[in-house]
mmCIF file of C-alpha atoms and ligand atoms in Angstrom:
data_model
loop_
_atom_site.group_PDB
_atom_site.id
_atom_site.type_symbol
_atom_site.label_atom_id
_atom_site.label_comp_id
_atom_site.label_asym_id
_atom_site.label_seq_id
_atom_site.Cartn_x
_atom_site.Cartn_y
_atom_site.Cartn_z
ATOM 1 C CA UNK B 1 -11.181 -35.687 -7.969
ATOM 2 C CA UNK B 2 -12.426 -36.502 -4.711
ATOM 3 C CA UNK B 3 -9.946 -37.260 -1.971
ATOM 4 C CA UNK B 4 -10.648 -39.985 0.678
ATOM 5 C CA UNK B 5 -7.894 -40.844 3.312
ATOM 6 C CA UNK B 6 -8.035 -44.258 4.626
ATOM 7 C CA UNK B 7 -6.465 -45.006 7.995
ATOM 8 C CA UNK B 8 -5.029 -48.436 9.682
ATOM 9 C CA UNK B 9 -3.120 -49.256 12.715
ATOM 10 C CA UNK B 10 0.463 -51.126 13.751
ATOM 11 C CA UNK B 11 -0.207 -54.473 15.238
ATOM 12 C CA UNK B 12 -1.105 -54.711 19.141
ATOM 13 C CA UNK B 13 -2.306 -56.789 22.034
ATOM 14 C CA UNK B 14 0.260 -59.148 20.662
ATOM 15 C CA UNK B 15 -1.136 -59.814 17.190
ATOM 16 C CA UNK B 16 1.995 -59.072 14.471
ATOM 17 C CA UNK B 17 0.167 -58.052 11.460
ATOM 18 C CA UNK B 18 -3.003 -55.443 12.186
ATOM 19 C CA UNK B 19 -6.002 -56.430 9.693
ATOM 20 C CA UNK B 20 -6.637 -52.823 9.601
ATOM 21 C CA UNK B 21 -3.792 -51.707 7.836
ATOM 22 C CA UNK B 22 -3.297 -54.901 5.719
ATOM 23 C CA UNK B 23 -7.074 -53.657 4.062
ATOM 24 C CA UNK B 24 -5.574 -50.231 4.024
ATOM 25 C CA UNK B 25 -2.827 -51.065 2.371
ATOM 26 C CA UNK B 26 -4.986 -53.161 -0.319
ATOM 27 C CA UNK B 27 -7.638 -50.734 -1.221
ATOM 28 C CA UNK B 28 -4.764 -48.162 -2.134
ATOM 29 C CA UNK B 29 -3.050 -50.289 -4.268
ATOM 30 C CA UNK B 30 -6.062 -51.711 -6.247
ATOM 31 C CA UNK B 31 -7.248 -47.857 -6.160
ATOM 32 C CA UNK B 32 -10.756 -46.791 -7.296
ATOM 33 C CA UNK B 33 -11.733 -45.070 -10.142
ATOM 34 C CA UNK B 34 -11.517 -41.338 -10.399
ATOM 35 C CA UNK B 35 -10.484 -41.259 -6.187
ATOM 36 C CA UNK B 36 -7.485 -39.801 -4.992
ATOM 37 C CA UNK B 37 -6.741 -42.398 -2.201
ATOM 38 C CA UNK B 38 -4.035 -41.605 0.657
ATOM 39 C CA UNK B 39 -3.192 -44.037 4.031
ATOM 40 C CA UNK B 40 -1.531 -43.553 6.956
ATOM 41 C CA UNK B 41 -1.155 -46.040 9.262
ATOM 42 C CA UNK B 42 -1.775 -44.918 13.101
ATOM 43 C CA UNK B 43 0.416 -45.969 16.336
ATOM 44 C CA UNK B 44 -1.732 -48.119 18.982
ATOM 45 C CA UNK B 45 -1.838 -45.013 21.458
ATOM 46 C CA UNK B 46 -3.903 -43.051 23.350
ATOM 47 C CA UNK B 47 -1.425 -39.874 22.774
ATOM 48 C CA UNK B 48 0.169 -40.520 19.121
ATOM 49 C CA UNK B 49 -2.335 -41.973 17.570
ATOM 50 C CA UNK B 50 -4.827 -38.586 18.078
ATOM 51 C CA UNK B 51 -1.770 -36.090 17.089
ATOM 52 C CA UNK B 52 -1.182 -38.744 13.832
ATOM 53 C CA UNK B 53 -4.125 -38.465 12.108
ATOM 54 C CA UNK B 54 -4.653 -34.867 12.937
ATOM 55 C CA UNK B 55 -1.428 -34.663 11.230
ATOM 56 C CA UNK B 56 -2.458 -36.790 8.376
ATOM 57 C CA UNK B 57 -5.657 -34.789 7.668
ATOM 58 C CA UNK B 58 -3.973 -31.125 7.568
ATOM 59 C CA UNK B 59 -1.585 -32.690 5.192
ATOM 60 C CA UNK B 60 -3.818 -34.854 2.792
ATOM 61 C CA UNK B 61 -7.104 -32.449 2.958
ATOM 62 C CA UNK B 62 -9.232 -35.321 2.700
ATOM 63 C CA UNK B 63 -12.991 -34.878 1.742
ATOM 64 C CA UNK B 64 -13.488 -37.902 3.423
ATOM 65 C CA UNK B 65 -11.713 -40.173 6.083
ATOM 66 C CA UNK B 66 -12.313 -43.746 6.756
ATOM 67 C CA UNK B 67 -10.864 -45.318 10.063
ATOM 68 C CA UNK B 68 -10.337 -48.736 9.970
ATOM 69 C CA UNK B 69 -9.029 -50.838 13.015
ATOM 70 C CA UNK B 70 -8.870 -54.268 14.306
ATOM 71 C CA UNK B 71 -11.678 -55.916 16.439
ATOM 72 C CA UNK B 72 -10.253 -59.445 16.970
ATOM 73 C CA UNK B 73 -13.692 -60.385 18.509
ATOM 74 C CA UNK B 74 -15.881 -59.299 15.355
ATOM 75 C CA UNK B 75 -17.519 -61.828 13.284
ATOM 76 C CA UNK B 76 -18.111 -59.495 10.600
ATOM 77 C CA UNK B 77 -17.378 -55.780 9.935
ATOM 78 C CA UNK B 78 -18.928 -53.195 11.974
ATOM 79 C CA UNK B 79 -19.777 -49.978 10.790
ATOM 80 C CA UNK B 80 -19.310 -47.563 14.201
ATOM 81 C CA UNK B 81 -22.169 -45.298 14.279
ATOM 82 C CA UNK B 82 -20.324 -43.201 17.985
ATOM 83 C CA UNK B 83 -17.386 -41.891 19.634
ATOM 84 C CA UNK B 84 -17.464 -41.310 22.651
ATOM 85 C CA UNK B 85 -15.636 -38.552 25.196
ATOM 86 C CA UNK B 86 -13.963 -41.547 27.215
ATOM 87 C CA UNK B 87 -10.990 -43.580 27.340
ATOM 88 C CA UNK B 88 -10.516 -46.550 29.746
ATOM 89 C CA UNK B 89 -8.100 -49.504 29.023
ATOM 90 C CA UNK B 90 -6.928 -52.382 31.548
ATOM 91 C CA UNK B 91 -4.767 -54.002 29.243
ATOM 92 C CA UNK B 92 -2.777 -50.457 28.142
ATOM 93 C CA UNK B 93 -1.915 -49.324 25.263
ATOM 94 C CA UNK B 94 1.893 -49.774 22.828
ATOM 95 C CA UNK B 95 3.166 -47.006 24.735
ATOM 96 C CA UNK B 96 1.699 -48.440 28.646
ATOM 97 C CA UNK B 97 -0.783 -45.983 29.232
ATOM 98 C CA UNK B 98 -3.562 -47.478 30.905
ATOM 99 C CA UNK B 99 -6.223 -44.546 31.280
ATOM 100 C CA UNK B 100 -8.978 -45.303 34.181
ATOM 101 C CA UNK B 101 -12.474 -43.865 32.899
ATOM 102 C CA UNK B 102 -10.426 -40.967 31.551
ATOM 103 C CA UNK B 103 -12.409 -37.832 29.415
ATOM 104 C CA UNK B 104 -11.199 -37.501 25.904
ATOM 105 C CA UNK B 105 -11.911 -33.774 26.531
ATOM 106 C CA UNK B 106 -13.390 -32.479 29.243
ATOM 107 C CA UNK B 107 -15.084 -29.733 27.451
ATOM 108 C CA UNK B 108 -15.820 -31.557 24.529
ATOM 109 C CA UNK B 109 -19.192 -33.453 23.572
ATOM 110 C CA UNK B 110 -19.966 -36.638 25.297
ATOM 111 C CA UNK B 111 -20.281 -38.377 21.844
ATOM 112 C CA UNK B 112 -19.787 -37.414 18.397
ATOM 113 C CA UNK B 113 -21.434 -39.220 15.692
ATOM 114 C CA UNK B 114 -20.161 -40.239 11.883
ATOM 115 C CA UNK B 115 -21.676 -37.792 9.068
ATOM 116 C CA UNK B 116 -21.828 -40.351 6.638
ATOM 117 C CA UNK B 117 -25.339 -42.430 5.700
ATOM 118 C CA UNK B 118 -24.501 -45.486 7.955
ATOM 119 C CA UNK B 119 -27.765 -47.243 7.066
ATOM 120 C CA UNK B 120 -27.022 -46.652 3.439
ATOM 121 C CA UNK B 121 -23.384 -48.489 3.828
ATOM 122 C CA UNK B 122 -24.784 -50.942 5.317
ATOM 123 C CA UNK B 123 -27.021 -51.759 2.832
ATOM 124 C CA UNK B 124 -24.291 -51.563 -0.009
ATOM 125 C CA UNK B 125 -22.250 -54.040 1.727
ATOM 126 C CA UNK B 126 -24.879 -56.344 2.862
ATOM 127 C CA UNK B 127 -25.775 -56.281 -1.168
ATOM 128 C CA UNK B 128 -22.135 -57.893 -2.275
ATOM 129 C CA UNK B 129 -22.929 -60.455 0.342
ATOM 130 C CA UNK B 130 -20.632 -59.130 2.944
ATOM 131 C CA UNK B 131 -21.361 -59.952 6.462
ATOM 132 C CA UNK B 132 -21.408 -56.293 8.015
ATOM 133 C CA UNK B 133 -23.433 -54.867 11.099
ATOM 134 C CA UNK B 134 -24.043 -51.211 12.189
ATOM 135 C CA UNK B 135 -21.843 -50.958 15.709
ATOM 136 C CA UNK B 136 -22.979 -48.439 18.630
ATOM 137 C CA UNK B 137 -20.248 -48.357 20.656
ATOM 138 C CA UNK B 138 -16.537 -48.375 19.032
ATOM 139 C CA UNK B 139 -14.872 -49.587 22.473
ATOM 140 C CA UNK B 140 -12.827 -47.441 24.910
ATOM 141 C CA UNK B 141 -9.648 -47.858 23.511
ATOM 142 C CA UNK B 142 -7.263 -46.462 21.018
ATOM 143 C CA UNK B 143 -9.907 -46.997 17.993
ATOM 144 C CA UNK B 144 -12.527 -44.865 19.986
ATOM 145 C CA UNK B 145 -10.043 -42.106 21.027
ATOM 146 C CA UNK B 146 -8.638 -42.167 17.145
ATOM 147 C CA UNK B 147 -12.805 -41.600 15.948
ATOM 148 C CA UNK B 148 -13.588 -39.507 18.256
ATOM 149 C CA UNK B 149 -10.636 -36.899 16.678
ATOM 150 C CA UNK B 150 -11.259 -37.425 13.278
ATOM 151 C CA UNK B 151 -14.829 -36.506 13.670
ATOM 152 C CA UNK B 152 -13.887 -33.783 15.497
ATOM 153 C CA UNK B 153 -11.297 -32.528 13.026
ATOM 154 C CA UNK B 154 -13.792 -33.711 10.220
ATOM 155 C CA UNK B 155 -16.458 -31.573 11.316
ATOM 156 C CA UNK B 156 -13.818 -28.752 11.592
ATOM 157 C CA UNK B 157 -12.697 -28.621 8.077
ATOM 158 C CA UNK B 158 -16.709 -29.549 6.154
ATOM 159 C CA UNK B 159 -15.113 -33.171 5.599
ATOM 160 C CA UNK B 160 -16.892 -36.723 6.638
ATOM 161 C CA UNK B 161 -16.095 -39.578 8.672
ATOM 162 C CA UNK B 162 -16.584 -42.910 9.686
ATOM 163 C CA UNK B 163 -15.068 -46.069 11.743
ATOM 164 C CA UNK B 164 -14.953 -49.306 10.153
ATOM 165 C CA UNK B 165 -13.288 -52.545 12.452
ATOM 166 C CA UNK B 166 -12.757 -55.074 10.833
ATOM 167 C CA UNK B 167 -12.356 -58.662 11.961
ATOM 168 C CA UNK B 168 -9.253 -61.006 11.409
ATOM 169 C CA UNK B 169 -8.115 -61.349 8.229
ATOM 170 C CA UNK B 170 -8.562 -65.283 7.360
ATOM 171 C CA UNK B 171 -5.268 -66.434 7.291
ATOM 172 C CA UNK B 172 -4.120 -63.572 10.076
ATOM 173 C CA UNK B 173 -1.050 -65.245 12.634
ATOM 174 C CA UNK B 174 -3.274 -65.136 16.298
ATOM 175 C CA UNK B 175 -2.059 -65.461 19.460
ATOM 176 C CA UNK B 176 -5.806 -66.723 20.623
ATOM 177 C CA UNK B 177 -7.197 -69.859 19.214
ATOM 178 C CA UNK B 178 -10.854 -70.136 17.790
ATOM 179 C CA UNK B 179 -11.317 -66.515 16.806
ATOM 180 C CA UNK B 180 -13.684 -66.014 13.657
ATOM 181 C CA UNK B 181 -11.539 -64.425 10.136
ATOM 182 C CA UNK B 182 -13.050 -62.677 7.259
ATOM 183 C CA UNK B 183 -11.388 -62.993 3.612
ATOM 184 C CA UNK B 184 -9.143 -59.689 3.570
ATOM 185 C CA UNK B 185 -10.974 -59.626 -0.369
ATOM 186 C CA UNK B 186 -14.268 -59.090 1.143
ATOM 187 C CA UNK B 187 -12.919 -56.375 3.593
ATOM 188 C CA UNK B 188 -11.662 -54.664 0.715
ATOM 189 C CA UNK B 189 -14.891 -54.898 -1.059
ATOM 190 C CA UNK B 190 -16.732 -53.588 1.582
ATOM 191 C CA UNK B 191 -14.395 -50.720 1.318
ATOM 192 C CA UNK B 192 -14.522 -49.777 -1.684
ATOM 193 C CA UNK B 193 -18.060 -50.151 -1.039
ATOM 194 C CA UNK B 194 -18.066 -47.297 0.907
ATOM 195 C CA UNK B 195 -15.829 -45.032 -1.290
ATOM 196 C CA UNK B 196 -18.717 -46.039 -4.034
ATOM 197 C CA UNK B 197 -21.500 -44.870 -2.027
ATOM 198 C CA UNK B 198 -20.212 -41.640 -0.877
ATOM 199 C CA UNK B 199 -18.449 -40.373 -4.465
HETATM 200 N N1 PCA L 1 -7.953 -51.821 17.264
HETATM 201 C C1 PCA L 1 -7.921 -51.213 18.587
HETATM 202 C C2 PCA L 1 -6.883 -50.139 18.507
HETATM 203 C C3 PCA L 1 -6.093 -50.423 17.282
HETATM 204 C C4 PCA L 1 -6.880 -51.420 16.535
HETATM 205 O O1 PCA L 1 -6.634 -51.836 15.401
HETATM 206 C C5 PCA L 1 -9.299 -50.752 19.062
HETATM 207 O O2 PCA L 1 -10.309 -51.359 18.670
HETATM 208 O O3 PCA L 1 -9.395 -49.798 19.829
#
């Protein structure tokens, strides 16, 4: 049986539910046929959130991982194509740190890029009539560092990888007005969309 670990984060940026791992939490417990599904859900940090899912992949073995986070700016799910070997955040992170134009690793590849058939996905998605866009640039912050060590791990160990954010779930609590939601139903189907197309 093939084993996929899915990935979500806490809330942040003063939100108090993360849409990320509400869908993570969803796919699990609807499951998918004949997939072993595990979820962890990450802390908003440029430090924990790395040594988490490092964590979570030695101990599940996935053969796949799918990141999800939060984009409270999307207007439809993005499927993130790069990580990149940078962190910069103004506004900081759970923990405070506020890295200036920092290098993930300073050795390390200036971007990594998912193994999985993005265009594919895309297509998938688009065909349940899921508003869903292929993303080339996953931010600077938490989400980004969080991809760009699962890849890296991935790549590692022979498994694949991808980044999904995901908008607001319709219905989501906000501390903005006017930002656009997405029934958490169709994020789910667009995730088990993927787990579909890559069995
Ligand atoms: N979104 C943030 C980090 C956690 C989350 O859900 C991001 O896009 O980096």
């Amino acid at each position: 049986m093939r084993k996929i670990l899915i990935t979500g984060f806490e809330p942040f940026g003063g939100y108090v539910e993360n849409s990320s791992w509400e869908a993570a939490k969803k796919v699990a417990s609807f499951g998918v046929f004949n997939v072993d599904i595990a979820t962890e859900c990450l802390p908003v940090s440029f430090v924990r959130a790395p040594m988490t899912i490092r964590e979570a992949i030695y101990r599940h073995t996935p053969d796949v991982v799918i990141m999800l986070g939060q984009s409270a700016t999307a207007d439809r799910i993005k499927l993130e194509r790069v990580a990149l070997n940078m962190m910069d955040s103004a506004m900081g992170d759970n923990d405070g740190a506020k890295p200036d134009e920092e290098p993930i690793d300073k050795d390390g590849a200036t971007a990594l890029l998912t193994s999985l058939p993005i265009k594919i996905l895309r297509s998938a998605i688009e065909a349940k009539g899921i508003n869903v866009k292929i993303s080339n640039s996953a931010g600077l912050y938490v989400c980004n560092r969080t991809y760009y060590e699962g890849l890296r791990i991935c790549r590692e160990r022979g498994a694949r990888a991808i980044f999904v954010h995901l908008p607001l779930y319709e219905g989501q609590k906000s501390p903005h007005r006017d930002k656009k939601t997405m029934p958490l139903g169709d994020m789910c189907r667009a995730i088990q969309t993927i787990i579909e197309e890559i069995k």
